[in-house]
Amino acid sequence: MNKFFKTIAAFALGTSLLFTSVSGADAAATTYTVKSGDTLSGIAKKYGTTYKSIMSTNGLKSTNIKVGQKLNVSSKTATTTKKTTATATATTSTNSNKVVNVAKKYLGTRYVYGGSTPSGFDCSGFVSYVFSKSGKSMGRQTAASFYKKATKVSNPKVGDLVFFSNTSKKGVSHVGIYIGSGKMINASGSKVNISSIHSGYWKSKFTGYGRI
């Protein structure tokens, strides 16, 4: 009798280890109990997989299933979401860095009121041109129109816009591109330059950050 119980215990332990191994290999795996009205395609849709995948996992020869039948289902939803999020984050970071890299190519370009080409830029003409060359073309904008279109943010990222008010006129009247460490690249004074946002002239004119 003791030998019998030992055999059962060994089997149970082996089964437990097997399922632990499967769980560790695929954290999205789950067991689904078939309910009245269920279909393989419906179950697959619910778990973000395919009916063929469920058939393969469970060794099914047809799509016929019975109420109470237990199916091992591997959901792809979590993995897909993580991959999509990671890809979106990487793309955003790449685009932001591209904006700054393009902007830095024009450091030293002379300031020209109304200018929007490498022969001369004003603040918004510079941003419009850089965005266009970075794949974010919005046409020629003013500082105020950029401010209106931008999503306001309190924690800026590289490539975001920085806005200032009451410089050349009342209201939002100046825009630069945030490059990190409290600095921006902008067309002001006599040329395109890198300036500190939180000191000197710009500190008193600072309005906020925006993301396009």
PDB file of C-alpha atoms in Angstrom:
ATOM      1  CA  MET A   1       0.000   0.000   0.000  1.00  0.00           C
ATOM      2  CA  ASN A   2       2.833   2.399   0.887  1.00  0.00           C
ATOM      3  CA  LYS A   3       4.453   1.621  -2.443  1.00  0.00           C
ATOM      4  CA  PHE A   4       1.195   2.551  -4.180  1.00  0.00           C
ATOM      5  CA  PHE A   5       0.970   5.945  -2.440  1.00  0.00           C
ATOM      6  CA  LYS A   6       4.627   6.624  -3.173  1.00  0.00           C
ATOM      7  CA  THR A   7       3.989   5.971  -6.844  1.00  0.00           C
ATOM      8  CA  ILE A   8       0.990   8.319  -6.837  1.00  0.00           C
ATOM      9  CA  ALA A   9       3.005  11.015  -5.027  1.00  0.00           C
ATOM     10  CA  ALA A  10       5.874  10.701  -7.496  1.00  0.00           C
ATOM     11  CA  PHE A  11       3.427  11.024 -10.393  1.00  0.00           C
ATOM     12  CA  ALA A  12       1.780  14.086  -8.859  1.00  0.00           C
ATOM     13  CA  LEU A  13       5.169  15.726  -8.271  1.00  0.00           C
ATOM     14  CA  GLY A  14       6.233  15.001 -11.836  1.00  0.00           C
ATOM     15  CA  THR A  15       2.986  16.461 -13.171  1.00  0.00           C
ATOM     16  CA  SER A  16       3.418  19.545 -10.981  1.00  0.00           C
ATOM     17  CA  LEU A  17       6.952  20.104 -12.257  1.00  0.00           C
ATOM     18  CA  LEU A  18       5.780  19.665 -15.836  1.00  0.00           C
ATOM     19  CA  PHE A  19       3.095  22.356 -15.532  1.00  0.00           C
ATOM     20  CA  THR A  20       5.517  24.660 -13.701  1.00  0.00           C
ATOM     21  CA  SER A  21       7.927  24.276 -16.585  1.00  0.00           C
ATOM     22  CA  VAL A  22       5.205  25.057 -19.138  1.00  0.00           C
ATOM     23  CA  SER A  23       4.082  28.089 -17.110  1.00  0.00           C
ATOM     24  CA  GLY A  24       7.618  29.422 -16.912  1.00  0.00           C
ATOM     25  CA  ALA A  25       8.157  28.965 -20.629  1.00  0.00           C
ATOM     26  CA  ASP A  26       4.972  30.756 -21.575  1.00  0.00           C
ATOM     27  CA  ALA A  27       3.495  32.986 -18.867  1.00  0.00           C
ATOM     28  CA  ALA A  28       0.522  33.704 -21.138  1.00  0.00           C
ATOM     29  CA  ALA A  29      -0.597  30.043 -21.284  1.00  0.00           C
ATOM     30  CA  THR A  30      -3.951  29.232 -19.662  1.00  0.00           C
ATOM     31  CA  THR A  31      -6.581  26.499 -19.505  1.00  0.00           C
ATOM     32  CA  TYR A  32     -10.043  27.239 -20.851  1.00  0.00           C
ATOM     33  CA  THR A  33     -13.156  25.166 -20.134  1.00  0.00           C
ATOM     34  CA  VAL A  34     -15.511  25.034 -23.102  1.00  0.00           C
ATOM     35  CA  LYS A  35     -18.964  26.491 -22.454  1.00  0.00           C
ATOM     36  CA  SER A  36     -22.242  26.142 -24.316  1.00  0.00           C
ATOM     37  CA  GLY A  37     -22.175  28.116 -27.556  1.00  0.00           C
ATOM     38  CA  ASP A  38     -18.358  28.301 -27.728  1.00  0.00           C
ATOM     39  CA  THR A  39     -16.494  27.857 -30.973  1.00  0.00           C
ATOM     40  CA  LEU A  40     -12.742  27.490 -31.515  1.00  0.00           C
ATOM     41  CA  SER A  41     -12.608  30.713 -33.518  1.00  0.00           C
ATOM     42  CA  GLY A  42     -14.499  32.577 -30.777  1.00  0.00           C
ATOM     43  CA  ILE A  43     -12.157  31.280 -28.061  1.00  0.00           C
ATOM     44  CA  ALA A  44      -9.145  32.117 -30.225  1.00  0.00           C
ATOM     45  CA  LYS A  45     -10.365  35.684 -30.734  1.00  0.00           C
ATOM     46  CA  LYS A  46     -10.892  36.103 -26.992  1.00  0.00           C
ATOM     47  CA  TYR A  47      -7.300  35.127 -26.245  1.00  0.00           C
ATOM     48  CA  GLY A  48      -5.670  36.880 -29.183  1.00  0.00           C
ATOM     49  CA  THR A  49      -4.589  33.709 -30.957  1.00  0.00           C
ATOM     50  CA  THR A  50      -5.866  31.507 -33.834  1.00  0.00           C
ATOM     51  CA  TYR A  51      -8.090  28.448 -33.896  1.00  0.00           C
ATOM     52  CA  LYS A  52      -5.323  26.556 -35.731  1.00  0.00           C
ATOM     53  CA  SER A  53      -2.924  27.313 -32.891  1.00  0.00           C
ATOM     54  CA  ILE A  54      -5.420  25.949 -30.336  1.00  0.00           C
ATOM     55  CA  MET A  55      -5.957  22.836 -32.473  1.00  0.00           C
ATOM     56  CA  SER A  56      -2.215  22.266 -32.737  1.00  0.00           C
ATOM     57  CA  THR A  57      -1.612  22.832 -29.009  1.00  0.00           C
ATOM     58  CA  ASN A  58      -4.370  20.403 -28.021  1.00  0.00           C
ATOM     59  CA  GLY A  59      -3.850  17.826 -30.772  1.00  0.00           C
ATOM     60  CA  LEU A  60      -7.329  18.345 -32.207  1.00  0.00           C
ATOM     61  CA  LYS A  61      -8.170  16.768 -35.554  1.00  0.00           C
ATOM     62  CA  SER A  62     -11.238  18.929 -36.169  1.00  0.00           C
ATOM     63  CA  THR A  63     -12.865  22.128 -34.932  1.00  0.00           C
ATOM     64  CA  ASN A  64     -15.531  20.151 -33.044  1.00  0.00           C
ATOM     65  CA  ILE A  65     -15.425  20.816 -29.278  1.00  0.00           C
ATOM     66  CA  LYS A  66     -17.612  19.700 -26.380  1.00  0.00           C
ATOM     67  CA  VAL A  67     -19.039  21.544 -23.375  1.00  0.00           C
ATOM     68  CA  GLY A  68     -16.775  20.934 -20.397  1.00  0.00           C
ATOM     69  CA  GLN A  69     -13.762  20.133 -22.563  1.00  0.00           C
ATOM     70  CA  LYS A  70     -10.549  21.737 -21.297  1.00  0.00           C
ATOM     71  CA  LEU A  71      -8.268  23.457 -23.795  1.00  0.00           C
ATOM     72  CA  ASN A  72      -4.766  24.783 -23.349  1.00  0.00           C
ATOM     73  CA  VAL A  73      -4.721  28.282 -24.823  1.00  0.00           C
ATOM     74  CA  SER A  74      -1.617  30.403 -25.367  1.00  0.00           C
ATOM     75  CA  SER A  75      -2.510  34.078 -25.512  1.00  0.00           C
ATOM     76  CA  LYS A  76      -0.423  36.291 -27.763  1.00  0.00           C
ATOM     77  CA  THR A  77      -2.055  39.481 -26.556  1.00  0.00           C
ATOM     78  CA  ALA A  78       0.408  40.298 -23.778  1.00  0.00           C
ATOM     79  CA  THR A  79       3.446  39.588 -25.944  1.00  0.00           C
ATOM     80  CA  THR A  80       2.046  41.564 -28.866  1.00  0.00           C
ATOM     81  CA  THR A  81       1.230  44.532 -26.616  1.00  0.00           C
ATOM     82  CA  LYS A  82       4.751  44.562 -25.171  1.00  0.00           C
ATOM     83  CA  LYS A  83       6.321  44.372 -28.630  1.00  0.00           C
ATOM     84  CA  THR A  84       4.052  47.113 -29.983  1.00  0.00           C
ATOM     85  CA  THR A  85       4.796  49.386 -27.013  1.00  0.00           C
ATOM     86  CA  ALA A  86       8.534  48.796 -27.296  1.00  0.00           C
ATOM     87  CA  THR A  87       8.453  49.485 -31.036  1.00  0.00           C
ATOM     88  CA  ALA A  88       6.449  52.678 -30.569  1.00  0.00           C
ATOM     89  CA  THR A  89       8.823  53.888 -27.862  1.00  0.00           C
ATOM     90  CA  ALA A  90      11.873  53.142 -29.989  1.00  0.00           C
ATOM     91  CA  THR A  91      10.309  54.897 -32.988  1.00  0.00           C
ATOM     92  CA  THR A  92       9.438  57.977 -30.935  1.00  0.00           C
ATOM     93  CA  SER A  93      12.960  58.137 -29.528  1.00  0.00           C
ATOM     94  CA  THR A  94      14.485  57.751 -32.995  1.00  0.00           C
ATOM     95  CA  ASN A  95      12.290  60.498 -34.461  1.00  0.00           C
ATOM     96  CA  SER A  96      13.072  62.870 -31.581  1.00  0.00           C
ATOM     97  CA  ASN A  97      16.800  62.349 -31.968  1.00  0.00           C
ATOM     98  CA  LYS A  98      16.446  62.893 -35.706  1.00  0.00           C
ATOM     99  CA  VAL A  99      14.779  66.269 -35.092  1.00  0.00           C
ATOM    100  CA  VAL A 100      17.658  67.408 -32.875  1.00  0.00           C
ATOM    101  CA  ASN A 101      20.324  66.057 -35.229  1.00  0.00           C
ATOM    102  CA  VAL A 102      18.768  67.907 -38.165  1.00  0.00           C
ATOM    103  CA  ALA A 103      18.459  71.092 -36.096  1.00  0.00           C
ATOM    104  CA  LYS A 104      22.131  71.035 -35.092  1.00  0.00           C
ATOM    105  CA  LYS A 105      23.181  70.995 -38.743  1.00  0.00           C
ATOM    106  CA  TYR A 106      22.060  74.612 -38.961  1.00  0.00           C
ATOM    107  CA  LEU A 107      23.832  75.997 -35.915  1.00  0.00           C
ATOM    108  CA  GLY A 108      25.260  79.384 -36.845  1.00  0.00           C
ATOM    109  CA  THR A 109      22.776  80.021 -39.664  1.00  0.00           C
ATOM    110  CA  ARG A 110      21.945  83.734 -39.596  1.00  0.00           C
ATOM    111  CA  TYR A 111      18.707  85.059 -38.176  1.00  0.00           C
ATOM    112  CA  VAL A 112      16.358  86.609 -40.729  1.00  0.00           C
ATOM    113  CA  TYR A 113      12.896  87.832 -39.747  1.00  0.00           C
ATOM    114  CA  GLY A 114      10.350  85.730 -41.640  1.00  0.00           C
ATOM    115  CA  GLY A 115      13.083  83.379 -42.851  1.00  0.00           C
ATOM    116  CA  SER A 116      12.349  79.687 -43.266  1.00  0.00           C
ATOM    117  CA  THR A 117      15.286  78.357 -45.296  1.00  0.00           C
ATOM    118  CA  PRO A 118      19.009  77.731 -44.650  1.00  0.00           C
ATOM    119  CA  SER A 119      19.713  81.148 -46.130  1.00  0.00           C
ATOM    120  CA  GLY A 120      18.165  82.597 -42.966  1.00  0.00           C
ATOM    121  CA  PHE A 121      15.689  81.568 -40.232  1.00  0.00           C
ATOM    122  CA  ASP A 122      13.443  83.190 -37.692  1.00  0.00           C
ATOM    123  CA  CYS A 123      12.362  81.061 -34.709  1.00  0.00           C
ATOM    124  CA  SER A 124       9.239  79.446 -36.146  1.00  0.00           C
ATOM    125  CA  GLY A 125      10.692  79.239 -39.660  1.00  0.00           C
ATOM    126  CA  PHE A 126      13.584  77.268 -38.205  1.00  0.00           C
ATOM    127  CA  VAL A 127      11.301  74.825 -36.373  1.00  0.00           C
ATOM    128  CA  SER A 128       9.042  74.433 -39.425  1.00  0.00           C
ATOM    129  CA  TYR A 129      12.029  73.672 -41.645  1.00  0.00           C
ATOM    130  CA  VAL A 130      13.619  71.205 -39.191  1.00  0.00           C
ATOM    131  CA  PHE A 131      10.342  69.357 -38.682  1.00  0.00           C
ATOM    132  CA  SER A 132       9.846  69.115 -42.434  1.00  0.00           C
ATOM    133  CA  LYS A 133      13.327  67.626 -42.911  1.00  0.00           C
ATOM    134  CA  SER A 134      12.646  65.192 -40.051  1.00  0.00           C
ATOM    135  CA  GLY A 135       9.459  63.802 -41.558  1.00  0.00           C
ATOM    136  CA  LYS A 136       7.054  65.912 -39.487  1.00  0.00           C
ATOM    137  CA  SER A 137       6.034  68.416 -42.123  1.00  0.00           C
ATOM    138  CA  MET A 138       3.276  70.777 -40.973  1.00  0.00           C
ATOM    139  CA  GLY A 139       3.904  73.614 -43.362  1.00  0.00           C
ATOM    140  CA  ARG A 140       5.046  77.067 -42.297  1.00  0.00           C
ATOM    141  CA  GLN A 141       3.814  77.795 -38.776  1.00  0.00           C
ATOM    142  CA  THR A 142       4.150  80.662 -36.315  1.00  0.00           C
ATOM    143  CA  ALA A 143       5.203  80.203 -32.693  1.00  0.00           C
ATOM    144  CA  ALA A 144       1.589  80.779 -31.650  1.00  0.00           C
ATOM    145  CA  SER A 145       0.214  78.203 -34.099  1.00  0.00           C
ATOM    146  CA  PHE A 146       2.786  75.628 -32.972  1.00  0.00           C
ATOM    147  CA  TYR A 147       1.686  76.291 -29.394  1.00  0.00           C
ATOM    148  CA  LYS A 148      -1.950  75.818 -30.324  1.00  0.00           C
ATOM    149  CA  LYS A 149      -1.313  72.506 -32.105  1.00  0.00           C
ATOM    150  CA  ALA A 150       1.086  71.053 -29.523  1.00  0.00           C
ATOM    151  CA  THR A 151       0.106  68.740 -26.684  1.00  0.00           C
ATOM    152  CA  LYS A 152       1.249  70.497 -23.512  1.00  0.00           C
ATOM    153  CA  VAL A 153       3.690  68.505 -21.360  1.00  0.00           C
ATOM    154  CA  SER A 154       5.375  69.221 -18.032  1.00  0.00           C
ATOM    155  CA  ASN A 155       8.258  66.757 -18.419  1.00  0.00           C
ATOM    156  CA  PRO A 156       9.850  67.496 -21.790  1.00  0.00           C
ATOM    157  CA  LYS A 157      11.697  64.972 -23.913  1.00  0.00           C
ATOM    158  CA  VAL A 158      14.397  65.648 -26.448  1.00  0.00           C
ATOM    159  CA  GLY A 159      12.718  66.941 -29.604  1.00  0.00           C
ATOM    160  CA  ASP A 160       9.803  68.627 -27.816  1.00  0.00           C
ATOM    161  CA  LEU A 161       9.093  72.318 -28.339  1.00  0.00           C
ATOM    162  CA  VAL A 162       9.749  75.113 -25.866  1.00  0.00           C
ATOM    163  CA  PHE A 163       7.525  78.195 -25.894  1.00  0.00           C
ATOM    164  CA  PHE A 164       8.060  81.758 -24.695  1.00  0.00           C
ATOM    165  CA  SER A 165       5.734  84.733 -24.467  1.00  0.00           C
ATOM    166  CA  ASN A 166       5.978  88.504 -24.775  1.00  0.00           C
ATOM    167  CA  THR A 167       9.267  88.580 -26.663  1.00  0.00           C
ATOM    168  CA  SER A 168       8.702  90.380 -29.977  1.00  0.00           C
ATOM    169  CA  LYS A 169       4.972  90.793 -29.288  1.00  0.00           C
ATOM    170  CA  LYS A 170       2.320  89.922 -26.721  1.00  0.00           C
ATOM    171  CA  GLY A 171       1.346  86.295 -26.273  1.00  0.00           C
ATOM    172  CA  VAL A 172       3.334  83.249 -27.373  1.00  0.00           C
ATOM    173  CA  SER A 173       5.930  84.697 -29.710  1.00  0.00           C
ATOM    174  CA  HIS A 174       9.005  82.457 -29.635  1.00  0.00           C
ATOM    175  CA  VAL A 175       9.640  78.726 -30.049  1.00  0.00           C
ATOM    176  CA  GLY A 176      12.703  76.518 -29.780  1.00  0.00           C
ATOM    177  CA  ILE A 177      13.494  72.792 -29.818  1.00  0.00           C
ATOM    178  CA  TYR A 178      14.346  71.125 -26.516  1.00  0.00           C
ATOM    179  CA  ILE A 179      17.658  69.218 -26.590  1.00  0.00           C
ATOM    180  CA  GLY A 180      17.807  68.128 -22.964  1.00  0.00           C
ATOM    181  CA  SER A 181      19.608  69.374 -19.823  1.00  0.00           C
ATOM    182  CA  GLY A 182      17.506  72.536 -19.690  1.00  0.00           C
ATOM    183  CA  LYS A 183      18.684  73.740 -23.103  1.00  0.00           C
ATOM    184  CA  MET A 184      17.136  74.424 -26.487  1.00  0.00           C
ATOM    185  CA  ILE A 185      18.290  75.064 -30.008  1.00  0.00           C
ATOM    186  CA  ASN A 186      16.582  78.091 -31.562  1.00  0.00           C
ATOM    187  CA  ALA A 187      16.891  80.948 -33.992  1.00  0.00           C
ATOM    188  CA  SER A 188      17.334  84.122 -31.963  1.00  0.00           C
ATOM    189  CA  GLY A 189      19.620  87.126 -31.782  1.00  0.00           C
ATOM    190  CA  SER A 190      21.839  86.980 -34.832  1.00  0.00           C
ATOM    191  CA  LYS A 191      21.865  83.222 -35.543  1.00  0.00           C
ATOM    192  CA  VAL A 192      20.709  79.694 -34.733  1.00  0.00           C
ATOM    193  CA  ASN A 193      22.189  78.875 -31.346  1.00  0.00           C
ATOM    194  CA  ILE A 194      21.897  76.739 -28.232  1.00  0.00           C
ATOM    195  CA  SER A 195      20.526  78.587 -25.211  1.00  0.00           C
ATOM    196  CA  SER A 196      19.683  77.863 -21.586  1.00  0.00           C
ATOM    197  CA  ILE A 197      15.947  77.869 -20.951  1.00  0.00           C
ATOM    198  CA  HIS A 198      16.045  78.623 -17.246  1.00  0.00           C
ATOM    199  CA  SER A 199      18.533  81.452 -17.025  1.00  0.00           C
ATOM    200  CA  GLY A 200      19.088  84.880 -18.499  1.00  0.00           C
ATOM    201  CA  TYR A 201      16.569  86.446 -20.844  1.00  0.00           C
ATOM    202  CA  TRP A 202      14.583  83.288 -21.575  1.00  0.00           C
ATOM    203  CA  LYS A 203      13.883  82.452 -17.932  1.00  0.00           C
ATOM    204  CA  SER A 204      11.427  85.345 -17.527  1.00  0.00           C
ATOM    205  CA  LYS A 205       9.715  84.639 -20.862  1.00  0.00           C
ATOM    206  CA  PHE A 206       9.276  80.887 -20.457  1.00  0.00           C
ATOM    207  CA  THR A 207       5.715  79.660 -21.079  1.00  0.00           C
ATOM    208  CA  GLY A 208       5.884  75.869 -21.306  1.00  0.00           C
ATOM    209  CA  TYR A 209       6.643  72.747 -23.330  1.00  0.00           C
ATOM    210  CA  GLY A 210       4.696  71.119 -26.130  1.00  0.00           C
ATOM    211  CA  ARG A 211       4.856  67.916 -28.146  1.00  0.00           C
ATOM    212  CA  ILE A 212       3.966  67.587 -31.822  1.00  0.00           C
TER     213      ILE A 212
END
